[in-house]
């Protein structure tokens, strides 16, 4: 294929989020460079391709505006449960929810409904959003994310009306409806005159959630479980606490990274898991991306052990400065 067409394809793949087109175009470019004996460039292209494979690029398909004024946006779910490292209990419970959804006709013939209200709680960066996305992918449903800024808006008095519009729209769709930072809805807004109104909004929201049909799977996430009162907890048939990574999960993460890159990280996955001082999956992901970037940019003379040690040092300094900040 002419080079100009390859470049056009690359831009098209980027703008449309088309992973297949991206992969085939980069492969074609690498092959072309190799044929020209530009082996270093070909190696770099291939290494980058390897690193980008399986990366999360949730594609925002469209923001709904018909019927409810852009109160939601849709993500085309790409995450799978296999790509996440989850505790057995979480995975098993979610598998049950999936089975109940898949076999809801059978349940209904016995007068039963599948569970469809899930509450995820835990510190930031440990997979709550990713779980919602994977659930949608496994159920082959779109993931509809609630846009609080649109729902709450500047006039609190209009919120109940907007919520009604949102729920009227959603109940006719098979989907996973995701409320991130669920606690923000009930938060005080400084103006004490609004407290009564907020309570009305929250109770109207809870009633709406209660009345949703079971083909709408509601997933709510909170980093502050302690801010939710019992009335909220009670609503959710499935309540899961999503913890930071254990040592074994960190080890499994580095094992996977090593396999994905097809080379040693200069330490055993277990040793690396022990050395890296981080408290969330999101941090481990950033560390790994950091290492991968420096590795690719140092090709063909990259020394992985040196790079990993250098980044470990940086991350440990970062962790220490966080501790110092919080002590001051
Ligand atoms: N259990 C996990 N296994 C593998 N990767 C994970 C896991 N949890 C999180 N990640 C990675 O960490 C990143 C952040 O995760 P995610 O956004 O799902 O966390 P969150 O709990 O929703 O965070 P927040 O509360 O800040 O919204 C994601 O890009 C994901 O790739």
Coordinates of C-alpha atoms and ligand atoms in Angstrom, one line a residue:
X1 CA 0.0 0.0 0.0
X2 CA 1.4 3.5 -0.8
X3 CA 2.8 5.3 2.3
X4 CA 0.4 8.1 2.1
X5 CA -2.5 5.7 2.4
X6 CA -0.9 4.1 5.4
X7 CA -0.7 7.5 7.1
X8 CA -4.3 8.2 6.3
X9 CA -5.3 4.8 7.7
X10 CA -3.4 5.5 10.9
X11 CA -5.2 8.8 11.4
X12 CA -8.5 7.1 10.6
X13 CA -7.8 4.3 13.1
X14 CA -7.0 6.9 15.8
X15 CA -10.0 9.0 15.2
X16 CA -12.4 6.1 15.0
X17 CA -10.8 4.1 17.8
X18 CA -10.4 1.2 15.3
X19 CA -7.9 -1.2 17.0
X20 CA -7.9 -3.7 14.0
X21 CA -7.1 -1.0 11.5
X22 CA -4.5 0.5 13.8
X23 CA -2.8 -2.9 14.2
X24 CA -2.8 -3.8 10.5
X25 CA -1.5 -0.3 9.5
X26 CA 1.4 -0.4 12.0
X27 CA 2.3 -3.9 10.9
X28 CA 2.3 -2.8 7.3
X29 CA 4.5 0.2 8.2
X30 CA 6.9 -2.0 10.1
X31 CA 7.1 -4.4 7.2
X32 CA 7.8 -1.6 4.8
X33 CA 10.6 -0.2 6.9
X34 CA 12.1 -3.6 7.4
X35 CA 12.1 -4.2 3.6
X36 CA 14.1 -0.9 3.4
X37 CA 16.5 -2.3 5.9
X38 CA 15.4 0.2 8.6
X39 CA 15.5 -2.4 11.2
X40 CA 15.7 -0.1 14.2
X41 CA 12.6 1.8 13.2
X42 CA 10.7 -1.5 12.4
X43 CA 11.7 -2.8 15.9
X44 CA 10.4 0.3 17.5
X45 CA 7.1 0.2 15.6
X46 CA 6.6 -3.5 16.6
X47 CA 7.5 -2.9 20.2
X48 CA 5.0 0.0 20.4
X49 CA 2.4 -2.1 18.9
X50 CA 3.0 -4.9 21.4
X51 CA 2.7 -2.4 24.3
X52 CA -0.5 -0.9 22.9
X53 CA -2.2 -4.3 22.5
X54 CA -4.9 -4.9 25.1
X55 CA -4.7 -1.3 26.3
X56 CA -7.8 0.3 27.5
X57 CA -9.2 2.8 25.1
X58 CA -12.9 3.1 26.0
X59 CA -14.6 4.6 23.1
X60 CA -17.2 7.2 23.8
X61 CA -19.7 6.4 21.2
X62 CA -22.2 9.2 21.5
X63 CA -23.7 11.5 24.0
X64 CA -27.4 11.0 24.1
X65 CA -29.3 14.2 23.7
X66 CA -32.6 13.1 22.3
X67 CA -35.1 12.7 25.0
X68 CA -33.1 13.8 28.0
X69 CA -30.8 16.6 27.0
X70 CA -27.3 14.9 27.2
X71 CA -27.7 13.5 30.6
X72 CA -25.8 10.4 29.7
X73 CA -23.0 9.3 27.5
X74 CA -22.4 5.9 26.1
X75 CA -19.1 4.0 26.2
X76 CA -18.5 1.1 23.9
X77 CA -17.2 -1.4 26.5
X78 CA -13.9 -3.0 25.7
X79 CA -12.7 -4.3 29.1
X80 CA -13.2 -8.0 29.9
X81 CA -13.0 -9.6 33.3
X82 CA -10.0 -11.6 32.1
X83 CA -8.1 -8.4 31.7
X84 CA -8.7 -7.5 35.3
X85 CA -7.1 -9.0 38.4
X86 CA -10.0 -9.5 40.7
X87 CA -10.5 -11.4 44.0
X88 CA -12.3 -14.7 43.6
X89 CA -15.3 -13.5 45.6
X90 CA -15.9 -10.5 43.4
X91 CA -15.4 -12.4 40.2
X92 CA -17.8 -15.2 41.4
X93 CA -20.5 -12.8 42.5
X94 CA -20.4 -10.9 39.2
X95 CA -20.4 -14.2 37.3
X96 CA -23.6 -15.0 39.1
X97 CA -25.2 -11.7 38.1
X98 CA -24.2 -12.3 34.5
X99 CA -25.7 -15.8 34.6
X100 CA -28.9 -14.5 36.1
X101 CA -29.2 -11.8 33.4
X102 CA -28.5 -14.3 30.6
X103 CA -31.0 -16.8 32.0
X104 CA -33.7 -14.3 33.1
X105 CA -36.4 -16.0 31.1
X106 CA -36.0 -19.1 33.1
X107 CA -36.0 -17.2 36.4
X108 CA -39.1 -15.3 35.3
X109 CA -40.9 -18.5 34.5
X110 CA -40.5 -19.3 38.2
X111 CA -41.6 -15.8 39.2
X112 CA -38.1 -14.6 40.0
X113 CA -36.1 -11.6 38.7
X114 CA -32.3 -11.5 38.1
X115 CA -30.3 -9.2 40.4
X116 CA -29.5 -5.9 38.7
X117 CA -28.5 -3.3 41.4
X118 CA -24.8 -3.4 42.2
X119 CA -22.9 -1.1 44.6
X120 CA -19.1 -1.0 44.3
X121 CA -17.1 0.7 47.1
X122 CA -13.4 1.2 47.6
X123 CA -10.4 3.6 47.2
X124 CA -9.8 5.3 43.9
X125 CA -8.0 3.6 41.0
X126 CA -8.8 0.0 41.9
X127 CA -11.2 -1.1 39.2
X128 CA -14.8 0.1 40.0
X129 CA -15.2 1.8 36.6
X130 CA -13.4 -1.1 34.9
X131 CA -15.7 -3.6 36.5
X132 CA -18.8 -1.7 35.2
X133 CA -17.3 -1.7 31.8
X134 CA -16.4 -5.4 31.9
X135 CA -19.9 -6.2 33.2
X136 CA -21.4 -4.4 30.2
X137 CA -19.0 -6.2 27.8
X138 CA -19.9 -9.6 29.2
X139 CA -23.6 -8.8 29.1
X140 CA -23.1 -7.4 25.6
X141 CA -24.9 -4.3 26.7
X142 CA -23.9 -0.6 26.2
X143 CA -22.5 1.2 29.2
X144 CA -24.4 4.4 29.9
X145 CA -22.6 6.8 32.2
X146 CA -24.6 9.4 34.1
X147 CA -23.3 13.0 33.7
X148 CA -23.8 14.6 37.1
X149 CA -22.9 18.0 35.9
X150 CA -25.8 17.8 33.4
X151 CA -28.2 16.1 35.8
X152 CA -27.6 18.5 38.8
X153 CA -26.9 21.6 36.7
X154 CA -27.0 25.1 38.3
X155 CA -30.6 24.9 39.3
X156 CA -31.1 22.3 41.9
X157 CA -34.8 22.7 41.6
X158 CA -34.7 21.2 38.1
X159 CA -32.8 18.1 39.1
X160 CA -35.8 15.9 39.8
X161 CA -37.3 16.6 36.4
X162 CA -34.0 15.8 34.7
X163 CA -33.7 12.6 36.6
X164 CA -37.2 11.6 35.5
X165 CA -36.3 12.2 31.9
X166 CA -33.1 10.2 32.3
X167 CA -34.9 7.2 33.8
X168 CA -37.8 7.4 31.3
X169 CA -35.2 7.0 28.6
X170 CA -33.1 4.3 30.3
X171 CA -35.9 2.0 31.2
X172 CA -36.6 1.2 27.6
X173 CA -33.0 0.1 27.0
X174 CA -31.1 -3.0 27.9
X175 CA -28.0 -1.4 29.4
X176 CA -25.5 -1.1 32.2
X177 CA -26.3 2.3 33.8
X178 CA -23.2 3.6 35.7
X179 CA -23.2 6.2 38.5
X180 CA -19.6 7.0 39.4
X181 CA -18.9 8.8 42.7
X182 CA -22.4 8.1 43.8
X183 CA -21.9 9.9 47.1
X184 CA -21.5 13.3 45.3
X185 CA -25.2 13.4 44.7
X186 CA -26.1 13.5 48.4
X187 CA -23.3 15.9 49.3
X188 CA -24.0 19.1 51.0
X189 CA -23.6 22.0 48.6
X190 CA -22.6 24.8 51.0
X191 CA -26.0 26.6 50.8
X192 CA -28.0 25.3 53.8
X193 CA -31.2 26.4 52.1
X194 CA -30.6 23.6 49.6
X195 CA -30.3 20.8 52.1
X196 CA -34.0 19.9 52.0
X197 CA -34.0 20.0 48.2
X198 CA -31.0 17.7 48.1
X199 CA -32.7 15.2 50.3
X200 CA -35.7 15.2 47.9
X201 CA -33.4 14.7 44.9
X202 CA -31.7 11.8 46.6
X203 CA -34.9 10.1 47.6
X204 CA -36.4 10.6 44.2
X205 CA -33.2 9.1 42.7
X206 CA -33.4 6.0 44.9
X207 CA -37.1 5.5 44.1
X208 CA -36.3 5.7 40.4
X209 CA -33.5 3.1 40.8
X210 CA -35.9 0.9 42.7
X211 CA -38.5 1.1 39.9
X212 CA -36.1 0.2 37.1
X213 CA -36.8 -3.1 35.2
X214 CA -34.2 -5.8 35.7
X215 CA -32.9 -5.5 32.1
X216 CA -31.3 -2.2 33.3
X217 CA -28.2 -3.2 35.4
X218 CA -27.4 -0.3 37.7
X219 CA -23.8 -0.1 38.9
X220 CA -22.9 2.6 41.4
X221 CA -19.4 3.4 42.6
X222 CA -18.2 5.3 45.6
X223 CA -14.9 6.0 47.2
X224 CA -16.6 7.0 50.4
X225 CA -18.8 4.2 51.5
X226 CA -19.1 5.8 54.9
X227 CA -21.0 8.8 53.4
X228 CA -23.9 6.6 52.2
X229 CA -26.6 5.9 54.7
X230 CA -28.4 2.6 55.3
X231 CA -31.3 3.5 53.1
X232 CA -28.9 3.6 50.1
X233 CA -27.1 0.4 51.0
X234 CA -30.3 -1.5 51.4
X235 CA -31.3 -0.8 47.7
X236 CA -28.4 -2.7 46.3
X237 CA -28.7 -6.5 46.0
X238 CA -25.0 -6.9 45.3
X239 CA -22.5 -4.9 47.4
X240 CA -18.9 -5.4 46.7
X241 CA -15.9 -3.9 48.3
X242 CA -13.1 -3.4 45.7
X243 CA -9.8 -3.3 47.6
X244 CA -6.3 -2.1 46.5
X245 CA -4.0 -4.8 45.0
X246 CA -2.7 -7.5 47.2
X247 CA 0.9 -8.7 46.9
X248 CA -0.2 -11.7 44.9
X249 CA -2.1 -9.5 42.5
X250 CA 0.9 -7.2 42.1
X251 CA 3.0 -10.2 41.3
X252 CA 0.4 -11.5 38.8
X253 CA 0.3 -8.0 37.2
X254 CA 4.1 -8.1 36.6
X255 CA 3.9 -11.7 35.4
X256 CA 1.4 -10.6 32.8
X257 CA 3.5 -7.5 31.8
X258 CA 6.5 -9.7 31.3
X259 CA 4.6 -12.0 29.1
X260 CA 3.1 -9.2 27.1
X261 CA 6.5 -7.6 26.5
X262 CA 8.1 -10.9 25.9
X263 CA 11.1 -10.1 28.0
X264 CA 12.4 -10.1 31.6
X265 CA 11.8 -7.0 33.8
X266 CA 15.2 -7.5 35.4
X267 CA 13.5 -8.8 38.6
X268 CA 11.2 -11.6 39.3
X269 CA 7.6 -10.5 39.3
X270 CA 7.5 -11.4 43.0
X271 CA 10.5 -9.3 43.8
X272 CA 9.2 -6.3 41.8
X273 CA 5.8 -6.6 43.6
X274 CA 7.6 -6.3 46.9
X275 CA 9.8 -3.5 45.9
X276 CA 7.2 -1.2 44.3
X277 CA 5.5 1.0 46.9
X278 CA 2.1 1.8 45.4
X279 CA -1.4 1.6 46.8
X280 CA -3.6 1.2 43.7
X281 CA -3.9 -0.6 40.4
X282 CA -3.9 2.7 38.7
X283 CA -0.4 3.4 40.2
X284 CA 0.9 0.0 39.1
X285 CA -0.4 0.7 35.6
X286 CA 1.3 4.1 35.5
X287 CA 4.6 2.6 36.7
X288 CA 4.4 -0.1 34.0
X289 CA 3.6 2.4 31.3
X290 CA 6.5 4.5 32.5
X291 CA 8.9 1.6 32.3
X292 CA 7.5 0.6 28.9
X293 CA 7.9 4.1 27.5
X294 CA 11.5 4.4 28.6
X295 CA 12.3 1.0 27.3
X296 CA 10.9 1.7 23.8
X297 CA 12.7 5.0 23.6
X298 CA 16.0 3.4 24.6
X299 CA 15.8 0.7 21.9
X300 CA 17.9 -0.9 20.6
X301 CA 20.3 -0.6 23.5
X302 CA 17.7 -0.6 26.3
X303 CA 18.7 -2.1 29.6
X304 CA 15.4 -3.2 31.3
X305 CA 16.9 -3.8 34.7
X306 CA 18.5 -0.3 34.7
X307 CA 15.2 1.3 33.6
X308 CA 13.1 -0.6 36.2
X309 CA 15.6 0.3 39.0
X310 CA 15.5 3.9 38.0
X311 CA 11.7 4.1 38.0
X312 CA 11.5 2.2 41.3
X313 CA 13.7 4.9 42.8
X314 CA 11.5 7.6 41.5
X315 CA 8.3 5.9 42.7
X316 CA 9.7 5.4 46.1
X317 CA 10.7 9.1 46.3
X318 CA 7.2 10.0 45.3
X319 CA 5.7 7.7 48.0
X320 CA 8.0 9.3 50.6
X321 CA 7.1 12.8 49.6
X322 CA 3.4 11.9 49.9
X323 CA 4.0 10.6 53.4
X324 CA 5.9 13.8 54.3
X325 CA 3.1 16.0 52.9
X326 CA 0.4 14.2 54.8
X327 CA 2.5 14.5 58.1
X328 CA 2.8 18.3 57.7
Ligands
LIG1 N1 -8.4 -5.1 39.3 C1 -7.7 -4.5 38.3 N2 -7.0 -5.3 37.5 C2 -6.2 -4.7 36.5 N3 -6.2 -3.4 36.2 C3 -6.9 -2.6 37.0 C4 -7.7 -3.1 38.1 N4 -8.3 -2.1 38.7 C5 -7.9 -1.0 38.1 N5 -7.1 -1.3 37.1 C6 -6.5 -0.3 36.2 O1 -6.4 1.0 36.9 C7 -7.0 2.0 36.2 C8 -8.0 2.8 37.0 O2 -9.1 1.9 37.3 P1 -10.6 2.4 37.4 O3 -10.8 3.7 36.7 O4 -11.5 1.2 37.1 O5 -10.7 2.6 39.0 P2 -11.8 3.3 39.9 O6 -11.9 2.5 41.1 O7 -13.1 3.4 39.1 O8 -11.2 4.7 40.2 P3 -12.0 6.1 40.6 O9 -12.6 5.8 41.9 O10 -10.9 7.1 40.6 O11 -13.0 6.3 39.5 C9 -7.7 1.4 34.9 O12 -7.2 2.0 33.8 C10 -7.4 0.0 35.0 O13 -6.7 -0.4 33.8

